[in-house]
Amino acid sequence: MDRRAFVVASASLAFAPRAFARSLLGTEVALVTADLEAHLVAVELATGHVLRHVPTLAKPRSIETVGHMAVVAHSEIGAVTLVHGPTLGVTHVLRGFGEPRYTAGHPDGRHAFLSDARRGEVIVLDVLRGRVLARTKVGELARHITIDPSGRTLWISLGAKAREVAVVDVSIPARPRLVRRFQPPFLAHDVGWAPDGHRVWVSSGDRDELAVYNARTGRVLSTVPGDDPPQHVTFQGSRAYVTSGESGTLRVHRIDGQELRKTLVPEDSYNVQQAHGWIVTPGLGRGTLCILDARGRVLRRETVARSSHDACIVTLRG
């Protein structure tokens, strides 16, 4: 493909996820945790059809794409399941954790950083070999976690209503090092590093706003109005997507904070993830999966389980 064709194709991709789903790259699938049913639900994003169930240990809670793998944390039983996205096959089951919560994937597609709330640790995984490489104390109740686009720094909220956020150096992935902890302007919940590498968004667990930080200086650049706490955030290109499960909303912002759109989604749609022009938000206690496009328009709303805490996007081949 010549450069001009590549640019045109890339531009159309951002707002045409259906076309991407039918491309030669494979079928875009949301892997949704069925929290009460001990499996993942593979949902074809272009049609909303359930393709299959992927059996797991009990209580799959969070899920994150890392390269071609999906990392599933079973918080209540202290275990992690690794799933190969292209085949939806379980490759490893790891045990011996306290309360594994959320995962951030290194850009190399091999290393994953997992928060452990009970032990106050960040854990480094090799998702290809299914091994624990390192554990480092970062602070009690380590929860939501994000990594900068270069793969050098983590921010971790220390609780659902966190008084502190931990900053961890992972420039050597297998040797994480706590750099500092700081207090946000409210009790923090989610953290998200913008793709430009210059901003980090921190959502609130106790009020209807978010803070946008300068990643280099650690100073608050601005605060952004939100809906009822807690909010969760993800990014695609120059846009931020913020959900409020309590309010049943998804707001679309520019990464500088300017609001572009507000969309109603099912209540209890807390977590939000994105890939390849798709936005997905699952329904805790409702079992819904809401599928949106990059502009924040609802394409489909499907009920796929009794309760769905989290979802990620993988490409299924064959």
Short mmCIF file of C-alpha atoms in Angstrom, two decimals:
data_model
loop_
_atom_site.label_atom_id
_atom_site.label_comp_id
_atom_site.label_asym_id
_atom_site.label_seq_id
_atom_site.Cartn_x
_atom_site.Cartn_y
_atom_site.Cartn_z
CA MET A 1 0.00 0.00 0.00
CA ASP A 2 1.38 3.43 -0.89
CA ARG A 3 1.57 6.17 1.73
CA ARG A 4 -1.45 8.11 0.45
CA ALA A 5 -3.62 5.00 0.48
CA PHE A 6 -2.39 4.13 3.95
CA VAL A 7 -3.32 7.60 5.27
CA VAL A 8 -6.79 7.42 3.72
CA ALA A 9 -7.35 3.95 5.14
CA SER A 10 -6.16 5.00 8.59
CA ALA A 11 -8.43 8.03 8.61
CA SER A 12 -11.49 6.01 7.64
CA LEU A 13 -10.69 3.34 10.22
CA ALA A 14 -11.27 5.71 13.14
CA PHE A 15 -14.95 6.05 12.30
CA ALA A 16 -15.66 2.79 10.45
CA PRO A 17 -15.10 -0.08 12.87
CA ARG A 18 -17.41 -2.40 10.93
CA ALA A 19 -15.08 -2.24 7.95
CA PHE A 20 -12.12 -3.04 10.13
CA ALA A 21 -13.95 -5.98 11.68
CA ARG A 22 -14.38 -7.54 8.27
CA SER A 23 -10.82 -6.86 7.18
CA LEU A 24 -8.15 -9.40 6.52
CA LEU A 25 -6.78 -8.81 10.00
CA GLY A 26 -9.53 -10.94 11.53
CA THR A 27 -12.71 -10.51 13.53
CA GLU A 28 -12.80 -7.89 16.24
CA VAL A 29 -14.19 -9.43 19.40
CA ALA A 30 -15.01 -8.11 22.86
CA LEU A 31 -14.03 -10.52 25.63
CA VAL A 32 -16.47 -9.82 28.43
CA THR A 33 -16.14 -11.15 31.97
CA ALA A 34 -19.16 -13.17 33.13
CA ASP A 35 -18.43 -12.51 36.78
CA LEU A 36 -20.99 -14.97 38.18
CA GLU A 37 -20.62 -17.71 35.56
CA ALA A 38 -16.88 -18.59 35.46
CA HIS A 39 -16.30 -17.77 31.81
CA LEU A 40 -15.60 -15.04 29.30
CA VAL A 41 -18.11 -14.18 26.59
CA ALA A 42 -16.67 -13.57 23.12
CA VAL A 43 -18.92 -11.04 21.34
CA GLU A 44 -18.42 -10.12 17.68
CA LEU A 45 -18.38 -6.34 17.69
CA ALA A 46 -19.69 -5.90 14.15
CA THR A 47 -22.87 -7.91 14.80
CA GLY A 48 -23.25 -8.23 18.58
CA HIS A 49 -23.43 -12.01 18.22
CA VAL A 50 -22.02 -14.21 20.97
CA LEU A 51 -19.43 -16.41 19.24
CA ARG A 52 -18.47 -18.60 22.18
CA HIS A 53 -17.78 -18.86 25.88
CA VAL A 54 -14.23 -19.25 27.20
CA PRO A 55 -14.23 -21.24 30.48
CA THR A 56 -12.11 -19.78 33.28
CA LEU A 57 -11.70 -20.08 37.02
CA ALA A 58 -14.51 -18.65 39.14
CA LYS A 59 -15.19 -14.92 39.41
CA PRO A 60 -13.31 -13.34 36.49
CA ARG A 61 -13.23 -9.70 37.50
CA SER A 62 -11.01 -7.56 35.26
CA ILE A 63 -9.54 -8.14 31.82
CA GLU A 64 -6.94 -6.28 29.76
CA THR A 65 -5.37 -6.81 26.34
CA VAL A 66 -1.56 -7.10 26.41
CA GLY A 67 -0.20 -7.67 22.92
CA HIS A 68 -2.04 -10.71 21.58
CA MET A 69 -2.93 -11.89 25.08
CA ALA A 70 -5.75 -11.08 27.48
CA VAL A 71 -4.97 -10.97 31.20
CA VAL A 72 -7.92 -11.94 33.42
CA ALA A 73 -7.73 -11.16 37.14
CA HIS A 74 -9.80 -13.26 39.55
CA SER A 75 -9.63 -10.86 42.48
CA GLU A 76 -11.60 -12.91 44.98
CA ILE A 77 -9.59 -16.11 44.58
CA GLY A 78 -6.11 -14.64 44.00
CA ALA A 79 -5.54 -16.01 40.50
CA VAL A 80 -4.84 -14.84 36.95
CA THR A 81 -5.84 -16.47 33.65
CA LEU A 82 -3.95 -15.75 30.42
CA VAL A 83 -5.92 -16.10 27.18
CA HIS A 84 -4.48 -16.08 23.65
CA GLY A 85 -6.63 -13.56 21.80
CA PRO A 86 -6.37 -14.90 18.23
CA THR A 87 -7.54 -18.38 19.27
CA LEU A 88 -9.36 -17.66 22.55
CA GLY A 89 -7.40 -20.50 24.15
CA VAL A 90 -6.32 -20.39 27.81
CA THR A 91 -2.52 -20.65 27.88
CA HIS A 92 -1.68 -20.30 31.59
CA VAL A 93 -3.38 -20.11 34.97
CA LEU A 94 -1.31 -18.39 37.66
CA ARG A 95 -2.05 -18.56 41.39
CA GLY A 96 -0.57 -17.23 44.59
CA PHE A 97 -1.73 -13.60 44.43
CA GLY A 98 -3.48 -11.67 47.18
CA GLU A 99 -6.18 -9.66 45.41
CA PRO A 100 -5.19 -9.03 41.79
CA ARG A 101 -7.18 -6.08 40.50
CA TYR A 102 -6.21 -4.38 37.22
CA THR A 103 -3.55 -4.67 34.52
CA ALA A 104 -1.53 -2.30 32.34
CA GLY A 105 0.21 -3.73 29.28
CA HIS A 106 3.72 -2.72 28.21
CA PRO A 107 3.99 -1.59 24.55
CA ASP A 108 6.26 -4.60 23.90
CA GLY A 109 3.22 -6.89 24.17
CA ARG A 110 5.07 -9.21 26.53
CA HIS A 111 5.16 -7.55 29.94
CA ALA A 112 2.09 -6.85 32.04
CA PHE A 113 1.88 -4.89 35.29
CA LEU A 114 -0.77 -6.13 37.71
CA SER A 115 -1.96 -4.36 40.85
CA ASP A 116 -2.52 -6.46 43.98
CA ALA A 117 -4.78 -4.63 46.43
CA ARG A 118 -4.37 -6.99 49.37
CA ARG A 119 -0.57 -6.96 49.28
CA GLY A 120 -0.12 -3.39 48.07
CA GLU A 121 2.09 -4.53 45.21
CA VAL A 122 2.63 -4.15 41.52
CA ILE A 123 3.47 -7.50 39.93
CA VAL A 124 5.33 -7.92 36.65
CA LEU A 125 4.18 -10.77 34.41
CA ASP A 126 5.66 -12.29 31.29
CA VAL A 127 2.38 -13.04 29.54
CA LEU A 128 3.99 -15.20 26.84
CA ARG A 129 5.76 -17.56 29.24
CA GLY A 130 3.17 -17.26 31.97
CA ARG A 131 5.66 -16.26 34.66
CA VAL A 132 5.86 -13.78 37.51
CA LEU A 133 9.06 -11.74 37.05
CA ALA A 134 8.94 -9.32 39.98
CA ARG A 135 6.85 -7.89 42.83
CA THR A 136 7.29 -4.44 44.34
CA LYS A 137 5.48 -2.69 47.19
CA VAL A 138 3.72 0.48 46.03
CA GLY A 139 1.10 1.14 48.73
CA GLU A 140 -1.97 -0.41 50.30
CA LEU A 141 -5.06 -1.09 48.17
CA ALA A 142 -3.27 -0.75 44.81
CA ARG A 143 -6.03 -0.73 42.22
CA HIS A 144 -6.40 1.06 38.87
CA ILE A 145 -3.17 1.26 36.90
CA THR A 146 -1.94 2.96 33.70
CA ILE A 147 1.32 3.04 31.75
CA ASP A 148 2.79 5.81 29.63
CA PRO A 149 3.00 5.22 25.84
CA SER A 150 6.78 4.72 25.99
CA GLY A 151 6.42 1.99 28.62
CA ARG A 152 8.60 3.67 31.25
CA THR A 153 6.24 4.83 34.02
CA LEU A 154 3.16 3.57 35.85
CA TRP A 155 0.58 5.55 37.81
CA ILE A 156 -1.46 3.48 40.29
CA SER A 157 -4.42 4.65 42.37
CA LEU A 158 -4.19 3.30 45.92
CA GLY A 159 -7.83 2.45 46.52
CA ALA A 160 -11.34 2.95 45.16
CA LYS A 161 -11.33 6.31 46.95
CA ALA A 162 -7.61 6.82 47.00
CA ARG A 163 -5.86 9.46 49.05
CA GLU A 164 -2.67 8.79 47.10
CA VAL A 165 -1.48 7.84 43.63
CA ALA A 166 1.81 5.92 43.26
CA VAL A 167 4.34 6.64 40.50
CA VAL A 168 6.52 3.65 39.55
CA ASP A 169 9.56 3.53 37.24
CA VAL A 170 9.40 0.51 34.90
CA SER A 171 12.08 1.60 32.43
CA ILE A 172 13.52 -1.84 33.17
CA PRO A 173 10.26 -3.84 33.11
CA ALA A 174 11.44 -6.64 35.37
CA ARG A 175 12.74 -4.15 37.97
CA PRO A 176 9.88 -1.82 38.94
CA ARG A 177 10.87 0.96 41.35
CA LEU A 178 8.53 3.14 43.41
CA VAL A 179 9.46 6.77 42.70
CA ARG A 180 6.95 8.67 44.81
CA ARG A 181 3.36 8.95 45.97
CA PHE A 182 1.27 12.10 45.76
CA GLN A 183 -2.15 13.33 46.87
CA PRO A 184 -4.67 14.23 44.15
CA PRO A 185 -7.14 17.11 44.69
CA PHE A 186 -9.88 14.59 45.60
CA LEU A 187 -10.17 10.92 46.48
CA ALA A 188 -9.00 9.26 43.26
CA HIS A 189 -10.42 6.24 41.48
CA ASP A 190 -9.21 5.58 37.92
CA VAL A 191 -6.01 6.73 36.19
CA GLY A 192 -5.39 6.97 32.45
CA TRP A 193 -2.35 8.03 30.45
CA ALA A 194 -3.25 9.92 27.27
CA PRO A 195 -1.69 8.68 24.00
CA ASP A 196 0.26 11.94 23.57
CA GLY A 197 2.36 10.97 26.60
CA HIS A 198 2.04 14.46 28.08
CA ARG A 199 -1.15 14.15 30.13
CA VAL A 200 -2.53 11.77 32.73
CA TRP A 201 -6.20 11.85 33.69
CA VAL A 202 -7.21 10.96 37.25
CA SER A 203 -10.89 10.37 37.98
CA SER A 204 -12.64 10.88 41.29
CA GLY A 205 -14.19 8.40 43.68
CA ASP A 206 -15.97 11.08 45.69
CA ARG A 207 -17.07 13.89 43.37
CA ASP A 208 -18.20 14.68 39.82
CA GLU A 209 -14.92 15.79 38.28
CA LEU A 210 -11.58 14.61 36.92
CA ALA A 211 -8.10 16.13 37.06
CA VAL A 212 -5.78 16.39 34.05
CA TYR A 213 -2.09 16.29 35.04
CA ASN A 214 1.07 17.32 33.29
CA ALA A 215 2.87 13.97 33.22
CA ARG A 216 6.33 15.51 33.43
CA THR A 217 5.82 18.02 36.24
CA GLY A 218 3.03 16.27 38.12
CA ARG A 219 0.99 19.48 38.24
CA VAL A 220 -2.75 19.69 37.63
CA LEU A 221 -3.38 21.41 34.29
CA SER A 222 -7.15 21.51 34.57
CA THR A 223 -10.19 19.89 36.13
CA VAL A 224 -12.92 18.39 33.94
CA PRO A 225 -16.61 18.18 34.93
CA GLY A 226 -17.94 14.63 35.12
CA ASP A 227 -21.03 12.76 36.19
CA ASP A 228 -21.54 10.82 39.41
CA PRO A 229 -18.44 9.10 40.80
CA PRO A 230 -16.66 6.86 40.28
CA GLN A 231 -15.68 7.63 36.69
CA HIS A 232 -13.49 5.50 34.41
CA VAL A 233 -11.48 6.72 31.45
CA THR A 234 -9.91 5.40 28.26
CA PHE A 235 -8.36 7.10 25.23
CA GLN A 236 -8.28 6.78 21.48
CA GLY A 237 -6.15 9.18 19.48
CA SER A 238 -6.96 12.71 20.59
CA ARG A 239 -10.13 11.76 22.45
CA ALA A 240 -10.92 10.72 26.01
CA TYR A 241 -13.94 8.60 26.90
CA VAL A 242 -15.30 8.88 30.45
CA THR A 243 -18.02 6.64 31.86
CA SER A 244 -20.15 7.04 34.97
CA GLY A 245 -21.90 3.82 35.90
CA GLU A 246 -23.97 5.61 38.51
CA SER A 247 -25.28 8.16 36.01
CA GLY A 248 -25.40 5.84 32.99
CA THR A 249 -23.36 8.16 30.79
CA LEU A 250 -20.34 8.20 28.52
CA ARG A 251 -18.75 11.57 27.81
CA VAL A 252 -16.35 12.18 24.93
CA HIS A 253 -13.68 14.84 25.44
CA ARG A 254 -10.63 16.13 23.68
CA ILE A 255 -7.56 15.15 25.68
CA ASP A 256 -7.25 18.75 26.87
CA GLY A 257 -10.64 18.33 28.56
CA GLN A 258 -13.07 20.04 26.17
CA GLU A 259 -16.32 18.04 26.00
CA LEU A 260 -17.49 16.91 22.55
CA ARG A 261 -20.43 14.64 23.28
CA LYS A 262 -22.48 13.03 26.03
CA THR A 263 -24.19 9.68 25.43
CA LEU A 264 -26.58 7.67 27.58
CA VAL A 265 -25.47 4.10 28.26
CA PRO A 266 -26.95 1.44 30.58
CA GLU A 267 -26.60 2.21 34.27
CA ASP A 268 -23.84 0.23 36.00
CA SER A 269 -21.63 0.65 32.91
CA TYR A 270 -18.52 1.46 34.91
CA ASN A 271 -15.39 0.25 33.11
CA VAL A 272 -14.62 1.34 29.56
CA GLN A 273 -12.08 0.12 27.01
CA GLN A 274 -11.26 0.80 23.36
CA ALA A 275 -9.41 -0.52 20.32
CA HIS A 276 -9.48 0.01 16.55
CA GLY A 277 -12.37 2.48 16.50
CA TRP A 278 -14.56 0.55 18.95
CA ILE A 279 -15.54 1.66 22.45
CA VAL A 280 -17.04 -0.91 24.83
CA THR A 281 -18.51 -0.55 28.30
CA PRO A 282 -19.87 -3.59 30.21
CA GLY A 283 -22.63 -3.58 32.82
CA LEU A 284 -21.86 -4.69 36.37
CA GLY A 285 -24.89 -6.48 37.82
CA ARG A 286 -26.75 -6.17 34.51
CA GLY A 287 -24.64 -8.26 32.15
CA THR A 288 -24.89 -5.75 29.32
CA LEU A 289 -22.28 -4.85 26.75
CA CYS A 290 -22.69 -1.44 25.14
CA ILE A 291 -20.77 -1.05 21.86
CA LEU A 292 -20.06 2.47 20.59
CA ASP A 293 -18.10 4.01 17.75
CA ALA A 294 -15.21 6.46 18.09
CA ARG A 295 -17.61 9.42 18.13
CA GLY A 296 -19.38 7.98 21.15
CA ARG A 297 -22.52 6.87 19.31
CA VAL A 298 -24.20 3.69 20.54
CA LEU A 299 -24.13 0.96 17.89
CA ARG A 300 -25.46 -1.94 19.95
CA ARG A 301 -26.53 -2.88 23.43
CA GLU A 302 -26.47 -6.61 24.15
CA THR A 303 -27.14 -8.66 27.28
CA VAL A 304 -24.42 -11.32 27.43
CA ALA A 305 -24.25 -12.49 31.05
CA ARG A 306 -25.80 -12.04 34.50
CA SER A 307 -23.08 -9.56 35.44
CA SER A 308 -20.23 -8.11 33.38
CA HIS A 309 -17.57 -6.19 35.27
CA ASP A 310 -15.03 -5.64 32.50
CA ALA A 311 -14.27 -6.17 28.81
CA CYS A 312 -11.33 -5.93 26.43
CA ILE A 313 -10.96 -6.17 22.66
CA VAL A 314 -8.99 -8.84 20.80
CA THR A 315 -8.67 -9.92 17.17
CA LEU A 316 -9.88 -13.46 16.50
CA ARG A 317 -8.27 -15.19 13.57
CA GLY A 318 -9.55 -18.09 11.50
#
